[in-house]
PDB file of C-alpha atoms in Angstrom:
ATOM      1  CA  UNK A   1     -96.378 -86.268  27.403  1.00 46.00           C
ATOM      2  CA  UNK A   2     -92.934 -84.805  26.656  1.00 62.00           C
ATOM      3  CA  UNK A   3     -90.155 -87.210  25.761  1.00 82.00           C
ATOM      4  CA  UNK A   4     -87.124 -87.492  28.026  1.00 82.00           C
ATOM      5  CA  UNK A   5     -85.117 -85.520  25.459  1.00 84.00           C
ATOM      6  CA  UNK A   6     -87.682 -82.683  25.463  1.00 85.00           C
ATOM      7  CA  UNK A   7     -87.765 -82.609  29.269  1.00 86.00           C
ATOM      8  CA  UNK A   8     -83.992 -82.319  29.523  1.00 87.00           C
ATOM      9  CA  UNK A   9     -83.662 -79.727  26.752  1.00 85.00           C
ATOM     10  CA  UNK A  10     -86.138 -77.475  28.563  1.00 87.00           C
ATOM     11  CA  UNK A  11     -84.084 -77.447  31.783  1.00 88.00           C
ATOM     12  CA  UNK A  12     -81.732 -74.455  32.178  1.00 84.00           C
ATOM     13  CA  UNK A  13     -78.739 -76.531  33.251  1.00 86.00           C
ATOM     14  CA  UNK A  14     -79.034 -78.668  30.098  1.00 88.00           C
ATOM     15  CA  UNK A  15     -79.215 -75.829  27.552  1.00 87.00           C
ATOM     16  CA  UNK A  16     -76.871 -76.187  24.598  1.00 87.00           C
ATOM     17  CA  UNK A  17     -76.104 -79.879  25.109  1.00 87.00           C
ATOM     18  CA  UNK A  18     -76.072 -81.864  21.862  1.00 85.00           C
ATOM     19  CA  UNK A  19     -78.689 -84.507  21.065  1.00 84.00           C
ATOM     20  CA  UNK A  20     -75.954 -87.156  20.942  1.00 87.00           C
ATOM     21  CA  UNK A  21     -74.716 -86.201  24.417  1.00 87.00           C
ATOM     22  CA  UNK A  22     -78.232 -86.166  25.838  1.00 86.00           C
ATOM     23  CA  UNK A  23     -78.905 -89.589  24.363  1.00 87.00           C
ATOM     24  CA  UNK A  24     -75.765 -90.839  26.101  1.00 88.00           C
ATOM     25  CA  UNK A  25     -76.829 -89.201  29.368  1.00 88.00           C
ATOM     26  CA  UNK A  26     -80.305 -90.715  29.199  1.00 86.00           C
ATOM     27  CA  UNK A  27     -78.786 -94.161  28.819  1.00 87.00           C
ATOM     28  CA  UNK A  28     -76.230 -93.848  31.605  1.00 88.00           C
ATOM     29  CA  UNK A  29     -77.719 -91.560  34.290  1.00 90.00           C
ATOM     30  CA  UNK A  30     -80.231 -92.472  36.978  1.00 92.00           C
ATOM     31  CA  UNK A  31     -83.126 -90.034  36.831  1.00 93.00           C
ATOM     32  CA  UNK A  32     -85.724 -90.200  39.590  1.00 94.00           C
ATOM     33  CA  UNK A  33     -89.225 -88.917  38.834  1.00 95.00           C
ATOM     34  CA  UNK A  34     -91.445 -87.900  41.738  1.00 97.00           C
ATOM     35  CA  UNK A  35     -95.020 -86.632  41.762  1.00 97.00           C
ATOM     36  CA  UNK A  36     -96.534 -84.409  44.427  1.00 98.00           C
ATOM     37  CA  UNK A  37    -100.111 -83.388  45.079  1.00 98.00           C
ATOM     38  CA  UNK A  38    -101.162 -79.843  45.864  1.00 98.00           C
ATOM     39  CA  UNK A  39     -99.704 -78.763  49.210  1.00 97.00           C
ATOM     40  CA  UNK A  40     -97.358 -81.735  49.592  1.00 98.00           C
ATOM     41  CA  UNK A  41     -93.888 -81.021  50.950  1.00 98.00           C
ATOM     42  CA  UNK A  42     -91.076 -81.400  48.413  1.00 98.00           C
ATOM     43  CA  UNK A  43     -88.202 -80.340  50.682  1.00 97.00           C
ATOM     44  CA  UNK A  44     -87.956 -78.961  54.211  1.00 97.00           C
ATOM     45  CA  UNK A  45     -85.680 -76.173  55.410  1.00 96.00           C
ATOM     46  CA  UNK A  46     -82.534 -77.672  56.930  1.00 95.00           C
ATOM     47  CA  UNK A  47     -82.889 -80.938  55.027  1.00 96.00           C
ATOM     48  CA  UNK A  48     -79.620 -82.177  53.467  1.00 96.00           C
ATOM     49  CA  UNK A  49     -79.369 -81.313  49.773  1.00 96.00           C
ATOM     50  CA  UNK A  50     -78.373 -84.705  48.376  1.00 96.00           C
ATOM     51  CA  UNK A  51     -80.018 -84.366  44.941  1.00 96.00           C
ATOM     52  CA  UNK A  52     -80.480 -81.613  42.398  1.00 95.00           C
ATOM     53  CA  UNK A  53     -84.244 -81.203  41.904  1.00 97.00           C
ATOM     54  CA  UNK A  54     -85.772 -79.917  38.665  1.00 96.00           C
ATOM     55  CA  UNK A  55     -89.410 -78.861  38.348  1.00 96.00           C
ATOM     56  CA  UNK A  56     -90.648 -80.551  35.164  1.00 95.00           C
ATOM     57  CA  UNK A  57     -94.374 -79.899  35.609  1.00 95.00           C
ATOM     58  CA  UNK A  58     -96.493 -77.672  37.814  1.00 96.00           C
ATOM     59  CA  UNK A  59     -94.943 -75.251  40.298  1.00 98.00           C
ATOM     60  CA  UNK A  60     -93.546 -75.027  43.809  1.00 98.00           C
ATOM     61  CA  UNK A  61     -93.859 -72.443  46.565  1.00 98.00           C
ATOM     62  CA  UNK A  62     -90.537 -71.807  48.323  1.00 98.00           C
ATOM     63  CA  UNK A  63     -90.457 -70.118  51.716  1.00 97.00           C
ATOM     64  CA  UNK A  64     -87.340 -69.012  53.567  1.00 95.00           C
ATOM     65  CA  UNK A  65     -87.562 -67.592  57.088  1.00 92.00           C
ATOM     66  CA  UNK A  66     -85.402 -66.680  60.050  1.00 87.00           C
ATOM     67  CA  UNK A  67     -85.136 -68.805  63.198  1.00 83.00           C
ATOM     68  CA  UNK A  68     -88.100 -67.245  65.003  1.00 84.00           C
ATOM     69  CA  UNK A  69     -90.322 -67.056  61.920  1.00 81.00           C
ATOM     70  CA  UNK A  70     -90.839 -63.299  62.180  1.00 86.00           C
ATOM     71  CA  UNK A  71     -89.173 -62.610  58.836  1.00 90.00           C
ATOM     72  CA  UNK A  72     -90.299 -64.692  55.846  1.00 93.00           C
ATOM     73  CA  UNK A  73     -89.875 -64.485  52.065  1.00 95.00           C
ATOM     74  CA  UNK A  74     -91.985 -66.614  49.745  1.00 97.00           C
ATOM     75  CA  UNK A  75     -91.613 -67.137  45.995  1.00 98.00           C
ATOM     76  CA  UNK A  76     -93.081 -69.396  43.331  1.00 98.00           C
ATOM     77  CA  UNK A  77     -90.918 -71.376  40.923  1.00 97.00           C
ATOM     78  CA  UNK A  78     -92.424 -72.907  37.820  1.00 96.00           C
ATOM     79  CA  UNK A  79     -91.325 -75.445  35.234  1.00 93.00           C
ATOM     80  CA  UNK A  80     -88.530 -75.676  34.116  1.00 91.00           C
ATOM     81  CA  UNK A  81     -86.719 -74.250  37.155  1.00 94.00           C
ATOM     82  CA  UNK A  82     -84.485 -75.932  39.736  1.00 95.00           C
ATOM     83  CA  UNK A  83     -84.839 -75.790  43.521  1.00 96.00           C
ATOM     84  CA  UNK A  84     -81.920 -74.126  45.370  1.00 93.00           C
ATOM     85  CA  UNK A  85     -79.151 -75.510  43.107  1.00 92.00           C
ATOM     86  CA  UNK A  86     -76.408 -73.447  44.776  1.00 89.00           C
ATOM     87  CA  UNK A  87     -76.762 -75.501  47.969  1.00 93.00           C
ATOM     88  CA  UNK A  88     -75.789 -78.798  46.340  1.00 93.00           C
ATOM     89  CA  UNK A  89     -72.089 -78.103  46.999  1.00 91.00           C
ATOM     90  CA  UNK A  90     -70.075 -75.993  49.406  1.00 86.00           C
ATOM     91  CA  UNK A  91     -69.886 -75.590  53.160  1.00 86.00           C
ATOM     92  CA  UNK A  92     -73.664 -75.328  53.711  1.00 85.00           C
ATOM     93  CA  UNK A  93     -75.382 -78.188  51.881  1.00 93.00           C
ATOM     94  CA  UNK A  94     -78.782 -77.962  53.545  1.00 96.00           C
ATOM     95  CA  UNK A  95     -81.855 -76.470  51.934  1.00 96.00           C
ATOM     96  CA  UNK A  96     -82.462 -72.911  53.171  1.00 93.00           C
ATOM     97  CA  UNK A  97     -86.143 -73.108  52.296  1.00 95.00           C
ATOM     98  CA  UNK A  98     -89.264 -75.210  52.521  1.00 97.00           C
ATOM     99  CA  UNK A  99     -90.779 -76.119  49.135  1.00 98.00           C
ATOM    100  CA  UNK A 100     -94.369 -77.294  48.657  1.00 98.00           C
ATOM    101  CA  UNK A 101     -96.256 -78.262  45.526  1.00 98.00           C
ATOM    102  CA  UNK A 102     -98.742 -75.867  43.946  1.00 98.00           C
ATOM    103  CA  UNK A 103    -101.209 -78.182  42.275  1.00 97.00           C
ATOM    104  CA  UNK A 104     -99.943 -81.485  40.841  1.00 97.00           C
ATOM    105  CA  UNK A 105     -96.188 -81.065  40.472  1.00 97.00           C
ATOM    106  CA  UNK A 106     -93.528 -83.259  38.874  1.00 97.00           C
ATOM    107  CA  UNK A 107     -89.917 -83.303  40.064  1.00 97.00           C
ATOM    108  CA  UNK A 108     -86.968 -84.926  38.319  1.00 96.00           C
ATOM    109  CA  UNK A 109     -83.991 -85.390  40.607  1.00 96.00           C
ATOM    110  CA  UNK A 110     -80.417 -86.561  40.132  1.00 95.00           C
ATOM    111  CA  UNK A 111     -78.156 -87.603  42.980  1.00 96.00           C
ATOM    112  CA  UNK A 112     -75.138 -85.432  43.765  1.00 95.00           C
ATOM    113  CA  UNK A 113     -72.741 -88.217  42.737  1.00 94.00           C
ATOM    114  CA  UNK A 114     -74.447 -88.715  39.367  1.00 94.00           C
ATOM    115  CA  UNK A 115     -74.634 -84.972  38.784  1.00 94.00           C
ATOM    116  CA  UNK A 116     -70.892 -84.648  39.396  1.00 94.00           C
ATOM    117  CA  UNK A 117     -70.384 -87.278  36.691  1.00 92.00           C
ATOM    118  CA  UNK A 118     -72.546 -85.215  34.342  1.00 91.00           C
ATOM    119  CA  UNK A 119     -70.541 -82.058  35.053  1.00 91.00           C
ATOM    120  CA  UNK A 120     -67.327 -83.922  34.284  1.00 91.00           C
ATOM    121  CA  UNK A 121     -68.678 -85.523  31.125  1.00 90.00           C
ATOM    122  CA  UNK A 122     -69.246 -82.374  29.047  1.00 89.00           C
ATOM    123  CA  UNK A 123     -68.059 -78.775  29.379  1.00 90.00           C
ATOM    124  CA  UNK A 124     -71.546 -77.463  28.514  1.00 91.00           C
ATOM    125  CA  UNK A 125     -72.997 -78.989  31.688  1.00 91.00           C
ATOM    126  CA  UNK A 126     -70.145 -77.517  33.690  1.00 90.00           C
ATOM    127  CA  UNK A 127     -70.390 -74.028  32.173  1.00 91.00           C
ATOM    128  CA  UNK A 128     -74.158 -73.907  32.703  1.00 89.00           C
ATOM    129  CA  UNK A 129     -73.759 -74.749  36.373  1.00 90.00           C
ATOM    130  CA  UNK A 130     -70.804 -72.407  36.891  1.00 88.00           C
ATOM    131  CA  UNK A 131     -72.706 -69.555  35.241  1.00 85.00           C
ATOM    132  CA  UNK A 132     -75.631 -70.129  37.586  1.00 82.00           C
ATOM    133  CA  UNK A 133     -73.343 -70.118  40.627  1.00 79.00           C
ATOM    134  CA  UNK A 134     -71.579 -66.996  39.368  1.00 76.00           C
ATOM    135  CA  UNK A 135     -74.825 -65.084  38.924  1.00 71.00           C
ATOM    136  CA  UNK A 136     -75.877 -65.957  42.466  1.00 66.00           C
ATOM    137  CA  UNK A 137     -72.487 -64.985  43.909  1.00 63.00           C
ATOM    138  CA  UNK A 138     -72.356 -61.703  41.994  1.00 61.00           C
ATOM    139  CA  UNK A 139     -75.790 -60.586  43.174  1.00 59.00           C
ATOM    140  CA  UNK A 140     -74.419 -60.482  46.733  1.00 57.00           C
ATOM    141  CA  UNK A 141     -71.481 -58.310  45.675  1.00 55.00           C
ATOM    142  CA  UNK A 142     -73.797 -56.042  43.696  1.00 54.00           C
ATOM    143  CA  UNK A 143     -76.018 -55.693  46.732  1.00 51.00           C
ATOM    144  CA  UNK A 144     -73.186 -54.776  49.083  1.00 53.00           C
ATOM    145  CA  UNK A 145     -71.923 -52.152  46.634  1.00 54.00           C
ATOM    146  CA  UNK A 146     -75.426 -50.748  46.234  1.00 53.00           C
ATOM    147  CA  UNK A 147     -75.816 -50.387  49.986  1.00 53.00           C
ATOM    148  CA  UNK A 148     -72.906 -47.965  50.123  1.00 49.00           C
ATOM    149  CA  UNK A 149     -75.294 -45.276  48.857  1.00 52.00           C
ATOM    150  CA  UNK A 150     -77.510 -45.829  51.910  1.00 58.00           C
ATOM    151  CA  UNK A 151     -80.754 -45.945  49.921  1.00 81.00           C
ATOM    152  CA  UNK A 152     -83.577 -47.757  51.725  1.00 86.00           C
ATOM    153  CA  UNK A 153     -85.022 -48.832  48.376  1.00 88.00           C
ATOM    154  CA  UNK A 154     -81.736 -50.527  47.546  1.00 86.00           C
ATOM    155  CA  UNK A 155     -81.612 -52.286  50.899  1.00 85.00           C
ATOM    156  CA  UNK A 156     -85.119 -53.641  50.387  1.00 88.00           C
ATOM    157  CA  UNK A 157     -84.142 -54.751  46.885  1.00 89.00           C
ATOM    158  CA  UNK A 158     -81.051 -56.503  48.247  1.00 86.00           C
ATOM    159  CA  UNK A 159     -83.115 -58.522  50.739  1.00 86.00           C
ATOM    160  CA  UNK A 160     -85.453 -59.637  47.966  1.00 90.00           C
ATOM    161  CA  UNK A 161     -82.750 -60.477  45.431  1.00 88.00           C
ATOM    162  CA  UNK A 162     -80.573 -62.291  47.981  1.00 87.00           C
ATOM    163  CA  UNK A 163     -83.391 -64.528  49.283  1.00 90.00           C
ATOM    164  CA  UNK A 164     -85.036 -65.448  45.967  1.00 93.00           C
ATOM    165  CA  UNK A 165     -84.070 -67.122  42.714  1.00 92.00           C
ATOM    166  CA  UNK A 166     -83.878 -65.579  39.281  1.00 90.00           C
ATOM    167  CA  UNK A 167     -87.108 -67.247  38.136  1.00 92.00           C
ATOM    168  CA  UNK A 168     -89.015 -66.424  41.321  1.00 95.00           C
ATOM    169  CA  UNK A 169     -92.538 -65.045  40.905  1.00 96.00           C
ATOM    170  CA  UNK A 170     -95.289 -63.913  43.274  1.00 97.00           C
ATOM    171  CA  UNK A 171     -92.636 -62.805  45.783  1.00 97.00           C
ATOM    172  CA  UNK A 172     -93.935 -61.774  49.201  1.00 97.00           C
ATOM    173  CA  UNK A 173     -91.909 -60.515  52.163  1.00 94.00           C
ATOM    174  CA  UNK A 174     -93.863 -61.108  55.363  1.00 94.00           C
ATOM    175  CA  UNK A 175     -92.828 -59.246  58.503  1.00 91.00           C
ATOM    176  CA  UNK A 176     -94.326 -56.670  60.859  1.00 89.00           C
ATOM    177  CA  UNK A 177     -93.491 -53.154  59.726  1.00 86.00           C
ATOM    178  CA  UNK A 178     -91.993 -52.207  63.074  1.00 86.00           C
ATOM    179  CA  UNK A 179     -89.594 -55.133  62.828  1.00 88.00           C
ATOM    180  CA  UNK A 180     -88.631 -54.125  59.295  1.00 86.00           C
ATOM    181  CA  UNK A 181     -87.911 -50.476  59.916  1.00 83.00           C
ATOM    182  CA  UNK A 182     -86.019 -51.511  63.047  1.00 81.00           C
ATOM    183  CA  UNK A 183     -84.024 -53.993  60.948  1.00 79.00           C
ATOM    184  CA  UNK A 184     -83.197 -51.338  58.353  1.00 80.00           C
ATOM    185  CA  UNK A 185     -82.396 -48.768  61.050  1.00 80.00           C
ATOM    186  CA  UNK A 186     -84.801 -46.069  59.855  1.00 85.00           C
ATOM    187  CA  UNK A 187     -87.735 -44.160  61.298  1.00 89.00           C
ATOM    188  CA  UNK A 188     -91.241 -45.447  60.649  1.00 89.00           C
ATOM    189  CA  UNK A 189     -92.136 -42.342  58.612  1.00 91.00           C
ATOM    190  CA  UNK A 190     -89.131 -42.802  56.324  1.00 90.00           C
ATOM    191  CA  UNK A 191     -89.924 -46.475  55.881  1.00 91.00           C
ATOM    192  CA  UNK A 192     -93.579 -45.859  54.977  1.00 92.00           C
ATOM    193  CA  UNK A 193     -92.669 -43.001  52.640  1.00 94.00           C
ATOM    194  CA  UNK A 194     -90.224 -45.266  50.818  1.00 93.00           C
ATOM    195  CA  UNK A 195     -92.814 -48.025  50.456  1.00 94.00           C
ATOM    196  CA  UNK A 196     -95.428 -45.576  49.202  1.00 96.00           C
ATOM    197  CA  UNK A 197     -92.972 -44.191  46.659  1.00 95.00           C
ATOM    198  CA  UNK A 198     -92.163 -47.689  45.414  1.00 96.00           C
ATOM    199  CA  UNK A 199     -95.867 -48.503  45.180  1.00 96.00           C
ATOM    200  CA  UNK A 200     -96.573 -45.358  43.166  1.00 96.00           C
ATOM    201  CA  UNK A 201     -93.921 -46.470  40.649  1.00 95.00           C
ATOM    202  CA  UNK A 202     -95.498 -49.912  40.374  1.00 95.00           C
ATOM    203  CA  UNK A 203     -92.626 -51.746  42.040  1.00 96.00           C
ATOM    204  CA  UNK A 204     -94.505 -53.171  45.030  1.00 96.00           C
ATOM    205  CA  UNK A 205     -97.745 -53.315  46.934  1.00 96.00           C
ATOM    206  CA  UNK A 206     -97.840 -53.531  50.720  1.00 95.00           C
ATOM    207  CA  UNK A 207     -99.946 -53.945  53.839  1.00 93.00           C
ATOM    208  CA  UNK A 208     -99.101 -53.657  57.528  1.00 90.00           C
ATOM    209  CA  UNK A 209     -97.257 -56.994  57.492  1.00 91.00           C
ATOM    210  CA  UNK A 210     -96.490 -57.771  53.836  1.00 94.00           C
ATOM    211  CA  UNK A 211     -94.517 -56.352  50.942  1.00 95.00           C
ATOM    212  CA  UNK A 212     -95.504 -57.901  47.618  1.00 97.00           C
ATOM    213  CA  UNK A 213     -92.992 -57.574  44.778  1.00 97.00           C
ATOM    214  CA  UNK A 214     -94.565 -57.014  41.376  1.00 96.00           C
ATOM    215  CA  UNK A 215     -91.483 -58.063  39.393  1.00 95.00           C
ATOM    216  CA  UNK A 216     -88.171 -59.380  40.729  1.00 95.00           C
ATOM    217  CA  UNK A 217     -86.349 -57.908  37.735  1.00 94.00           C
ATOM    218  CA  UNK A 218     -87.263 -54.441  39.039  1.00 93.00           C
ATOM    219  CA  UNK A 219     -85.387 -55.183  42.264  1.00 91.00           C
ATOM    220  CA  UNK A 220     -82.328 -56.306  40.297  1.00 87.00           C
ATOM    221  CA  UNK A 221     -82.550 -53.116  38.229  1.00 88.00           C
ATOM    222  CA  UNK A 222     -82.588 -51.006  41.405  1.00 84.00           C
ATOM    223  CA  UNK A 223     -79.305 -52.531  42.531  1.00 78.00           C
ATOM    224  CA  UNK A 224     -77.755 -52.290  39.069  1.00 71.00           C
ATOM    225  CA  UNK A 225     -78.683 -48.638  38.626  1.00 66.00           C
ATOM    226  CA  UNK A 226     -77.226 -47.819  42.049  1.00 51.00           C
ATOM    227  CA  UNK A 227     -73.881 -49.345  41.053  1.00 48.00           C
ATOM    228  CA  UNK A 228     -73.848 -47.492  37.732  1.00 46.00           C
ATOM    229  CA  UNK A 229     -74.499 -44.199  39.483  1.00 43.00           C
TER     230      UNK A 229
END
């Protein structure tokens, strides 16, 4: 079993912190360790985000959907990722997603109050968290700029990037095709042609009610290339 030091060093928000600082943190911070069985609920959509939750073993399936459940995006996060960290602070501090365990899964959580103390105790903690928030904020700006070109591929990429996390894998957008091409404001033929073109390039696979993303990084690249052009 990994030591506490090894667990913390593996977490993205703890990267670059000195051994001495981590030893101090271990002695002064309340860490809560939770175990979940396969299929158990870790968080529910709308639940207050009162702790920052790190995946330290196993994986979690996160699902975000609209109010009527007709539009849904699922992704898998694995160790050592963190569940919806950008909802710990701000105006909306409720989880936007439901997270369930995939197989036996371990979660380490820290209360908001204790995490604020950590952020104030060392600039490395603070910079790591600010960088994460900045990346998430910038992806929205990138997406809006990419949409100015009117490309349907870019709009699909924006939806995926905006509703998933950087480490998300096995990403699936579930929605009836007629709802999707209505949402994007295009004809069915244009929508299908775009999906077929993306599939031919190895970006996605799709059925009548699902779009499966082969690699999230490809969606980010679509938005980035649109901005550069």
